[in-house]
Amino acid sequence: MIGRDMKLRVATYNIHKGVMGLRQRSRLHDLRLALHAIDADICFLQEVQERNERLARRPGHPNGTQLDVLCTGSYLHRAYGMNAVYPHGHHGNAIVSRHAIGQFLNHDISDHALESRGMLHAIAHIETRRGSIDIHLINTHFGLIKRSRVRQAEFLIDFVRNEVPPDAPLIIAGDFNDWQRGVDEVLHRDLDVFEAAADFNRRQQRRRPLDRLLPWRKGTKALVARTYPSVMPWLRLDRIYVRRFRVRGVSVPRGVEWVHRSDHMPLIADLEVA
């Protein structure tokens, strides 16, 4: 929660359309429990399937949309950006928050006809003891092809430069599909942001040399937490980039129950407004 020190917990989570397995079994109730366990003030969700008429016909399927189910009892505010549309439904990115969300707008960043990708921008109004703060939130899901990801990163950079005040707190989170690290290099080079997991891990290694044994990438490049696949996290696809924040902690849950919820693990960051 935002208190005297203006602390904020955020998470990014690709929920795999709320289904798992060949039979496409609904995992919505498990995902709702996951969000309770994460206990974030703001969650950036990818692959939220807000409409699926095929699943809706199945006996026992929850009433309402996916966000209706996921937000019950936890999040009063939401923003949804539709990316892919098909005859029986649609899916996209969503931001769910305990704090008020003002204006929001989804941007089509698809690079070719085979992949529908979007970037959701919203502004959260955070009430603190020192007054109200507007935090810019960007939730994105980049493509599978490196050239597409680089062009999508360039769109993101131009958007931030033109639409986000330079002194405004900013959180960019999502599934970047950036196993080749091209996007990470572009964002660090051209935007005044830093990757939360990398920053936290570097500071921890300076304090405790034994932390080098943790499962993070070593070297001079930014380090990113492993979140994919959930059964044995190896790739560093999910990221949280921040500006005007201090990073107090970063974590990725572990356990069998998380494997059955999605093919991604959530990435959690504890922040403090700088």
mmCIF file of C-alpha atoms in Angstrom, residues 175 177-181 215 224-230 232-239 252 254 263-265:
data_model
loop_
_atom_site.group_PDB
_atom_site.id
_atom_site.type_symbol
_atom_site.label_atom_id
_atom_site.label_comp_id
_atom_site.label_asym_id
_atom_site.label_seq_id
_atom_site.Cartn_x
_atom_site.Cartn_y
_atom_site.Cartn_z
ATOM 1 C CA ASP A 175 5.801 -9.948 -21.658
ATOM 2 C CA ASN A 177 9.458 -12.116 -25.493
ATOM 3 C CA ASP A 178 13.004 -10.759 -25.463
ATOM 4 C CA TRP A 179 15.169 -13.829 -25.037
ATOM 5 C CA GLN A 180 17.755 -12.269 -27.413
ATOM 6 C CA ARG A 181 17.930 -9.067 -25.293
ATOM 7 C CA PRO A 215 19.482 -18.073 -10.817
ATOM 8 C CA VAL A 224 16.400 -10.282 -15.710
ATOM 9 C CA ALA A 225 14.467 -12.764 -13.577
ATOM 10 C CA ARG A 226 13.573 -16.097 -15.147
ATOM 11 C CA THR A 227 9.819 -16.557 -15.560
ATOM 12 C CA TYR A 228 9.260 -18.921 -18.508
ATOM 13 C CA PRO A 229 8.277 -21.716 -18.788
ATOM 14 C CA SER A 230 6.626 -22.036 -15.400
ATOM 15 C CA MET A 232 11.172 -24.902 -15.189
ATOM 16 C CA PRO A 233 11.776 -21.148 -15.552
ATOM 17 C CA TRP A 234 14.704 -20.538 -17.845
ATOM 18 C CA LEU A 235 13.891 -17.654 -20.203
ATOM 19 C CA ARG A 236 13.681 -14.031 -19.118
ATOM 20 C CA LEU A 237 10.612 -12.855 -20.987
ATOM 21 C CA ASP A 238 8.735 -10.825 -18.390
ATOM 22 C CA ARG A 239 10.125 -7.466 -17.288
ATOM 23 C CA VAL A 252 9.352 -14.741 -8.664
ATOM 24 C CA ARG A 254 8.006 -20.923 -6.888
ATOM 25 C CA ASP A 263 2.871 -21.168 -18.620
ATOM 26 C CA HIS A 264 4.518 -18.021 -17.166
ATOM 27 C CA MET A 265 5.505 -17.181 -13.620
#
